[in-house]
Short mmCIF file of C-alpha atoms in Angstrom, two decimals:
data_model
loop_
_atom_site.label_atom_id
_atom_site.label_comp_id
_atom_site.label_asym_id
_atom_site.label_seq_id
_atom_site.Cartn_x
_atom_site.Cartn_y
_atom_site.Cartn_z
CA UNK A 218 18.38 7.53 12.76
CA UNK A 219 20.29 10.54 11.36
CA UNK A 220 21.38 8.70 8.13
CA UNK A 221 17.82 7.45 7.44
CA UNK A 222 16.40 10.89 7.97
CA UNK A 223 19.00 12.46 5.77
CA UNK A 224 18.35 9.92 2.95
CA UNK A 225 14.59 10.29 3.08
CA UNK A 226 14.83 14.09 2.84
CA UNK A 227 17.33 14.23 0.02
CA UNK A 228 15.88 15.11 -3.41
CA UNK A 229 18.81 13.39 -5.00
CA UNK A 230 17.59 10.07 -3.80
CA UNK A 231 15.05 8.83 -6.40
CA UNK A 232 11.94 6.65 -6.29
CA UNK A 233 11.18 7.17 -9.95
CA UNK A 234 14.47 5.61 -10.96
CA UNK A 235 13.47 2.32 -9.34
CA UNK A 236 10.20 1.79 -11.07
CA UNK A 237 11.13 -0.10 -14.19
CA UNK A 238 11.19 -3.77 -15.08
CA UNK A 239 14.06 -5.35 -13.15
CA UNK A 240 14.57 -2.21 -10.99
CA UNK A 241 15.24 -2.54 -7.20
CA UNK A 242 11.84 -3.48 -5.48
CA UNK A 243 10.23 -5.59 -2.88
CA UNK A 244 7.27 -6.03 -5.17
CA UNK A 245 6.94 -8.42 -8.13
CA UNK A 246 7.61 -5.69 -10.53
CA UNK A 247 7.05 -1.97 -11.42
CA UNK A 248 3.73 -0.33 -10.58
CA UNK A 249 1.78 2.54 -12.16
CA UNK A 250 4.00 5.50 -12.74
CA UNK A 251 1.35 7.89 -11.41
CA UNK A 252 1.37 6.45 -7.91
CA UNK A 253 2.69 8.92 -5.32
CA UNK A 254 5.26 6.42 -4.07
CA UNK A 255 6.81 6.38 -7.58
CA UNK A 256 7.09 10.18 -8.15
CA UNK A 257 10.03 12.44 -7.66
CA UNK A 258 9.91 16.26 -7.62
CA UNK A 259 8.31 18.33 -9.13
CA UNK A 260 5.69 15.78 -10.22
CA UNK A 261 5.27 14.59 -6.65
CA UNK A 262 4.48 18.07 -5.46
CA UNK A 263 1.75 18.48 -8.03
CA UNK A 264 -0.01 15.37 -6.95
CA UNK A 265 0.73 15.57 -3.26
CA UNK A 266 -0.93 19.09 -2.98
CA UNK A 267 -4.20 17.29 -3.63
CA UNK A 268 -4.23 15.80 -0.12
CA UNK A 269 -2.59 18.52 1.86
CA UNK A 270 -5.77 20.15 3.23
CA UNK A 271 -8.03 17.08 3.55
CA UNK A 272 -5.33 15.06 5.39
CA UNK A 273 -4.09 17.87 7.69
CA UNK A 274 -4.81 17.60 11.39
CA UNK A 275 -7.56 20.11 11.01
CA UNK A 276 -8.86 18.45 7.90
CA UNK A 277 -9.36 14.97 9.45
CA UNK A 278 -11.14 16.49 12.38
CA UNK A 279 -14.34 16.58 10.16
CA UNK A 280 -14.30 12.70 10.44
CA UNK A 281 -14.25 12.62 14.23
CA UNK A 282 -18.03 12.30 14.73
CA UNK A 283 -18.35 9.56 12.17
CA UNK A 284 -15.47 7.58 13.57
CA UNK A 285 -16.75 8.07 17.16
CA UNK A 286 -20.29 6.89 16.14
CA UNK A 287 -18.87 3.91 14.28
CA UNK A 288 -16.65 2.86 17.19
CA UNK A 289 -19.48 3.24 19.72
CA UNK A 290 -21.91 1.31 17.63
CA UNK A 291 -19.49 -1.57 16.87
CA UNK A 292 -18.37 -1.99 20.43
CA UNK A 293 -21.97 -1.79 21.74
CA UNK A 294 -23.25 -4.39 19.19
CA UNK A 295 -20.22 -6.64 20.12
CA UNK A 296 -21.19 -6.45 23.74
CA UNK A 297 -24.87 -7.12 22.90
CA UNK A 298 -23.87 -10.37 20.98
CA UNK A 299 -24.83 -8.86 17.50
CA UNK A 300 -21.12 -9.08 16.56
CA UNK A 301 -18.35 -11.55 17.55
CA UNK A 302 -16.40 -10.91 20.63
CA UNK A 303 -13.40 -10.04 18.48
CA UNK A 304 -12.08 -6.42 18.49
CA UNK A 305 -10.46 -6.88 15.07
CA UNK A 306 -13.40 -8.33 13.27
CA UNK A 307 -16.16 -6.30 14.90
CA UNK A 308 -14.59 -2.92 15.47
CA UNK A 309 -11.08 -2.17 13.98
CA UNK A 310 -11.78 -3.25 10.35
CA UNK A 311 -15.16 -1.43 10.37
CA UNK A 312 -13.42 1.84 11.47
CA UNK A 313 -10.90 2.16 8.59
CA UNK A 314 -13.11 1.06 5.75
CA UNK A 315 -15.99 3.28 6.92
CA UNK A 316 -13.73 6.25 7.12
CA UNK A 317 -11.97 5.73 3.78
CA UNK A 318 -15.23 5.18 1.86
CA UNK A 319 -16.64 8.36 3.42
CA UNK A 320 -13.47 10.35 2.59
CA UNK A 321 -13.55 9.29 -1.04
CA UNK A 322 -17.32 9.45 -1.40
CA UNK A 323 -17.64 5.81 -2.56
CA UNK A 324 -20.29 3.32 -1.51
CA UNK A 325 -19.32 1.23 1.61
CA UNK A 326 -20.86 -1.88 0.05
CA UNK A 327 -18.06 -1.76 -2.61
CA UNK A 328 -15.72 -3.02 0.04
CA UNK A 329 -16.75 -6.47 -0.87
CA UNK A 330 -14.49 -6.30 -3.97
CA UNK A 331 -12.01 -3.45 -3.31
CA UNK A 332 -10.94 -5.03 -0.10
CA UNK A 333 -10.20 -8.29 -1.94
CA UNK A 334 -8.03 -6.51 -4.48
CA UNK A 335 -6.16 -4.54 -1.73
CA UNK A 336 -5.59 -7.80 0.27
CA UNK A 337 -4.02 -9.43 -2.84
CA UNK A 338 -1.81 -6.32 -3.53
CA UNK A 339 -0.50 -5.83 0.02
CA UNK A 340 -0.68 -9.41 1.41
CA UNK A 341 -0.15 -11.83 -1.50
CA UNK A 342 3.14 -13.64 -1.75
CA UNK A 343 5.67 -12.15 -4.22
CA UNK A 344 5.50 -15.03 -6.55
CA UNK A 345 1.86 -14.30 -7.32
CA UNK A 346 2.82 -11.74 -10.03
CA UNK A 347 -0.13 -12.16 -12.21
CA UNK A 348 -2.62 -12.01 -9.37
CA UNK A 349 -1.05 -8.79 -7.93
CA UNK A 350 -0.86 -7.16 -11.39
CA UNK A 351 -4.46 -7.92 -11.97
CA UNK A 352 -5.56 -6.64 -8.54
CA UNK A 353 -3.63 -3.39 -9.10
CA UNK A 354 -5.18 -2.90 -12.60
CA UNK A 355 -8.64 -3.59 -11.34
CA UNK A 356 -8.30 -1.23 -8.44
CA UNK A 357 -6.82 1.47 -10.69
CA UNK A 358 -9.67 1.08 -13.25
CA UNK A 359 -12.32 1.05 -10.44
CA UNK A 360 -11.21 4.41 -9.12
CA UNK A 361 -10.72 5.77 -12.66
CA UNK A 362 -14.46 4.95 -13.31
CA UNK A 363 -15.30 7.41 -10.37
CA UNK A 364 -13.03 10.14 -11.77
CA UNK A 365 -14.45 9.77 -15.28
CA UNK A 366 -18.02 9.74 -13.85
CA UNK A 367 -18.92 6.24 -15.11
CA UNK A 368 -19.43 5.29 -11.43
CA UNK A 369 -21.19 7.61 -9.15
CA UNK A 370 -19.28 9.27 -6.17
CA UNK A 371 -20.81 11.55 -3.60
CA UNK A 372 -20.50 15.23 -4.62
CA UNK A 373 -19.11 15.94 -1.15
CA UNK A 374 -16.38 13.33 -1.38
CA UNK A 375 -12.73 13.74 -2.16
CA UNK A 376 -13.02 12.22 -5.69
CA UNK A 377 -15.69 14.55 -7.06
CA UNK A 378 -14.53 17.66 -5.29
CA UNK A 379 -11.03 17.41 -6.65
CA UNK A 380 -11.83 15.87 -10.11
CA UNK A 381 -14.24 18.66 -10.76
CA UNK A 382 -12.04 21.49 -9.39
CA UNK A 383 -9.58 20.99 -12.14
CA UNK A 384 -11.38 23.26 -14.58
CA UNK A 385 -9.46 26.49 -14.97
CA UNK A 386 -6.26 25.25 -13.22
CA UNK A 387 -2.92 26.01 -14.99
CA UNK A 388 -1.48 22.47 -14.67
CA UNK A 389 -4.42 20.27 -13.88
CA UNK A 390 -3.79 16.60 -12.91
CA UNK A 391 -4.80 14.05 -15.51
CA UNK A 392 -7.45 11.43 -14.66
CA UNK A 393 -4.65 8.92 -14.17
CA UNK A 394 -2.59 11.28 -11.93
CA UNK A 395 -5.55 11.71 -9.70
CA UNK A 396 -6.14 7.96 -9.52
CA UNK A 397 -2.43 7.68 -8.50
CA UNK A 398 -3.34 9.68 -5.47
CA UNK A 399 -6.63 7.87 -4.85
CA UNK A 400 -5.16 4.49 -4.85
CA UNK A 401 -2.79 5.57 -2.02
CA UNK A 402 -5.78 6.77 -0.07
CA UNK A 403 -7.82 3.62 -0.77
CA UNK A 404 -5.00 1.16 0.22
CA UNK A 405 -3.24 3.08 2.91
CA UNK A 406 -6.41 4.62 4.46
CA UNK A 407 -7.86 1.04 4.85
CA UNK A 408 -5.29 -1.64 5.16
CA UNK A 409 -2.20 0.35 6.39
CA UNK A 410 -4.22 2.16 8.99
CA UNK A 411 -5.93 -1.15 9.96
CA UNK A 412 -2.55 -2.70 10.46
CA UNK A 413 -1.16 0.06 12.65
CA UNK A 414 -4.29 0.18 14.87
CA UNK A 415 -4.52 -3.63 15.11
CA UNK A 416 -0.92 -3.92 16.29
CA UNK A 417 -1.45 -1.09 18.84
CA UNK A 418 -4.49 -2.83 20.28
CA UNK A 419 -2.73 -6.28 20.11
CA UNK A 420 0.22 -4.94 22.04
CA UNK A 421 -1.87 -3.45 24.77
CA UNK A 422 -3.80 -6.78 25.11
CA UNK A 423 -0.52 -8.70 25.31
CA UNK A 424 1.00 -6.29 27.78
CA UNK A 425 -1.80 -5.64 30.38
CA UNK A 426 0.42 -3.30 32.41
CA UNK A 427 0.38 -0.87 29.54
CA UNK A 428 -3.38 -1.11 29.18
CA UNK A 429 -3.73 -0.47 32.98
CA UNK A 430 -1.60 2.66 32.51
CA UNK A 431 -4.38 4.00 30.09
CA UNK A 432 -7.28 2.84 32.30
CA UNK A 433 -5.73 4.80 35.22
CA UNK A 434 -4.96 7.84 33.06
CA UNK A 435 -6.75 8.05 29.72
CA UNK A 436 -4.92 11.34 29.02
CA UNK A 437 -1.85 9.21 28.30
CA UNK A 438 -3.47 7.86 25.14
CA UNK A 439 -1.65 10.24 22.62
CA UNK A 440 1.82 9.62 24.17
CA UNK A 441 1.12 5.80 24.30
CA UNK A 442 0.08 5.73 20.57
CA UNK A 443 3.20 7.57 19.51
CA UNK A 444 5.50 5.10 21.43
CA UNK A 445 3.60 2.07 20.18
CA UNK A 446 3.99 3.37 16.59
CA UNK A 447 7.69 4.03 17.19
CA UNK A 448 8.37 0.57 18.47
CA UNK A 449 6.16 -1.63 16.37
CA UNK A 450 6.91 -2.23 12.63
CA UNK A 451 3.82 -1.40 10.56
CA UNK A 452 4.49 -4.16 8.18
CA UNK A 453 7.46 -5.98 6.57
CA UNK A 454 8.66 -2.91 4.70
CA UNK A 455 9.48 0.40 6.31
CA UNK A 456 10.15 2.14 3.12
CA UNK A 457 10.55 1.40 -0.63
CA UNK A 458 13.98 1.24 -2.28
CA UNK A 459 15.52 4.35 -3.80
CA UNK A 460 18.51 5.01 -6.06
CA UNK A 461 21.16 7.61 -5.25
CA UNK A 462 21.33 10.07 -8.18
CA UNK A 463 24.62 11.40 -6.69
CA UNK A 464 27.12 10.22 -4.14
CA UNK A 465 25.90 10.66 -0.62
CA UNK A 466 27.93 10.98 2.64
CA UNK A 467 26.72 8.96 5.60
CA UNK A 468 28.08 8.15 8.98
CA UNK A 469 29.44 4.85 7.76
CA UNK A 470 30.88 5.95 4.41
CA UNK A 471 29.81 7.14 0.99
CA UNK A 472 26.95 5.68 -1.01
CA UNK A 473 28.07 6.03 -4.71
CA UNK A 474 25.98 7.51 -7.48
CA UNK A 475 23.64 4.89 -8.95
CA UNK A 476 23.60 2.64 -5.90
CA UNK A 477 20.15 1.22 -4.77
CA UNK A 478 19.57 1.86 -1.11
CA UNK A 479 17.02 1.00 1.56
CA UNK A 480 16.34 3.49 4.41
CA UNK A 481 15.42 1.16 7.32
CA UNK A 482 12.98 3.20 9.41
CA UNK A 483 12.48 0.24 11.82
CA UNK A 484 16.06 0.33 12.79
CA UNK A 485 16.17 4.15 12.92
CA UNK A 486 13.21 4.03 15.40
CA UNK A 487 15.31 1.67 17.64
CA UNK A 488 18.60 3.64 17.48
CA UNK A 489 19.91 3.51 21.06
CA UNK A 490 21.77 6.83 20.46
CA UNK A 491 18.37 8.51 19.93
CA UNK A 492 15.99 6.34 21.94
CA UNK A 493 17.39 5.20 25.25
CA UNK A 494 16.54 1.56 25.89
CA UNK A 495 14.73 1.44 22.53
CA UNK A 496 12.80 -1.79 23.07
CA UNK A 497 11.02 -0.55 26.07
CA UNK A 498 7.58 0.88 25.47
CA UNK A 499 7.72 4.13 27.42
CA UNK A 500 4.89 6.64 26.83
CA UNK A 501 6.79 9.13 28.95
CA UNK A 502 9.69 9.20 26.39
CA UNK A 503 10.89 12.63 25.32
CA UNK A 504 13.19 13.65 22.51
CA UNK A 505 13.21 13.25 18.72
CA UNK A 506 10.08 12.13 16.93
CA UNK A 507 9.92 8.62 15.42
CA UNK A 508 10.19 8.14 11.64
CA UNK A 509 7.49 5.41 11.36
CA UNK A 510 5.42 7.48 8.97
CA UNK A 511 8.53 8.48 6.88
CA UNK A 512 10.23 11.76 6.28
CA UNK A 513 10.56 14.07 3.40
CA UNK A 514 8.30 14.16 0.30
CA UNK A 515 7.40 10.46 0.57
CA UNK A 516 6.25 10.59 4.16
CA UNK A 517 2.87 8.89 4.70
CA UNK A 518 -0.16 11.21 3.70
CA UNK A 519 -2.39 9.74 6.52
CA UNK A 520 -0.68 9.95 9.89
CA UNK A 521 -3.22 12.42 11.19
CA UNK A 522 -6.05 10.15 10.26
CA UNK A 523 -4.39 7.02 11.67
CA UNK A 524 -3.75 8.87 14.99
CA UNK A 525 -7.46 10.08 15.16
CA UNK A 526 -8.77 6.63 14.45
CA UNK A 527 -6.45 4.96 16.98
CA UNK A 528 -7.18 7.53 19.67
CA UNK A 529 -10.92 7.20 19.27
CA UNK A 530 -10.93 3.46 19.30
CA UNK A 531 -8.74 3.28 22.45
CA UNK A 532 -10.87 5.82 24.25
CA UNK A 533 -14.00 3.95 23.38
CA UNK A 534 -12.57 0.60 24.52
CA UNK A 535 -11.37 2.19 27.74
CA UNK A 536 -14.86 3.57 28.53
CA UNK A 537 -16.76 0.47 27.52
CA UNK A 538 -14.32 -2.41 28.08
CA UNK A 539 -11.82 -1.26 30.71
CA UNK A 540 -11.22 -4.83 31.99
CA UNK A 541 -11.00 -6.58 28.69
CA UNK A 542 -8.43 -9.28 28.22
CA UNK A 543 -7.19 -11.25 25.17
CA UNK A 544 -9.13 -14.48 25.10
CA UNK A 545 -6.46 -16.52 23.42
CA UNK A 546 -2.87 -17.53 23.69
CA UNK A 547 -1.06 -14.82 21.69
CA UNK A 548 1.05 -17.52 19.85
CA UNK A 549 -2.25 -19.10 18.53
CA UNK A 550 -3.62 -16.04 16.82
CA UNK A 551 -4.00 -15.99 13.02
CA UNK A 552 -1.75 -13.54 11.34
CA UNK A 553 -1.64 -11.82 7.89
CA UNK A 554 1.90 -12.26 6.72
CA UNK A 555 2.33 -10.82 3.34
CA UNK A 556 4.81 -8.89 1.15
CA UNK A 557 3.85 -5.54 2.50
CA UNK A 558 1.72 -5.93 5.57
CA UNK A 559 1.95 -8.09 8.64
CA UNK A 560 -0.67 -8.01 11.45
CA UNK A 561 -2.94 -10.24 13.50
CA UNK A 562 -6.21 -11.19 11.73
CA UNK A 563 -8.24 -11.67 14.87
CA UNK A 564 -8.29 -10.29 18.40
CA UNK A 565 -10.76 -12.26 20.45
CA UNK A 566 -11.51 -10.81 23.92
CA UNK A 567 -13.14 -11.38 27.23
CA UNK A 568 -15.11 -8.37 28.38
CA UNK A 569 -14.21 -8.74 32.00
CA UNK A 570 -11.29 -9.94 34.08
#
């Protein structure tokens, strides 16, 4: 835990140095240099400041009414037979895509193609190099059209507000730099948040004793969310590789300058010296915070949004479906199992025990 935290916080551990053809990566090759995940300081700070206010805990509160309304409608329509009795298909995937389109100010109907691109980018096998590269370019160009104004984005949305606010700034971001931030919002705000939320609900369905704890005491929802997030890997990768730009002291020796390294957050979150009995999901756990959303400059930009969405979904399900059960053998469920993301792709339920 301490080694991972130290490495993630160290400015001498570079992401930019990895992003070249043949560089250390879990992806088929390098990605756009403007993406936040590829930037070191000071470039990272220039781009990251764009999301600081909107994705703060106070900033995402403006989405509460939208998310609550979407969750209530989706669950009600599912119970009325207007949607399948499947929490993933009918509720969860509607929450994240609705929120991210509202944030960016882009049409919800565009999900028919941008979700296809993001599925390829984050789920496709690593040997589909051409497909992934094409999907990244199409996603980048799609968002660039909104920044340039060749596609219409809502004046109240993130894209237009920030693209138009550049006038008069000392060091305004270029169109491409803004898209580097937007692509992280589009991919992370939809598929990454969806994966976190799906695994939380999946775990509660597969461990009814945990679900009953929340039925008996809904005020435990925030603590349960944190413990589920700590214990459950979001995807296959916890962080992207980095390169040590100077030698680094760790608890197990020195990492030499120029050495690629991987900070394994999944293992850090299960460090028994920090989390007693780490494989037990204990919402009453106290102590140090988990590192699932990262640490340092490359920490996730959307943890406040993910927490808000998961909390609203769980509270909605607790009110409307307190006795729900998984309507399938867990081993029979269909899973997405790609390069970056791994999650169930269906969660069929029985409304009552």
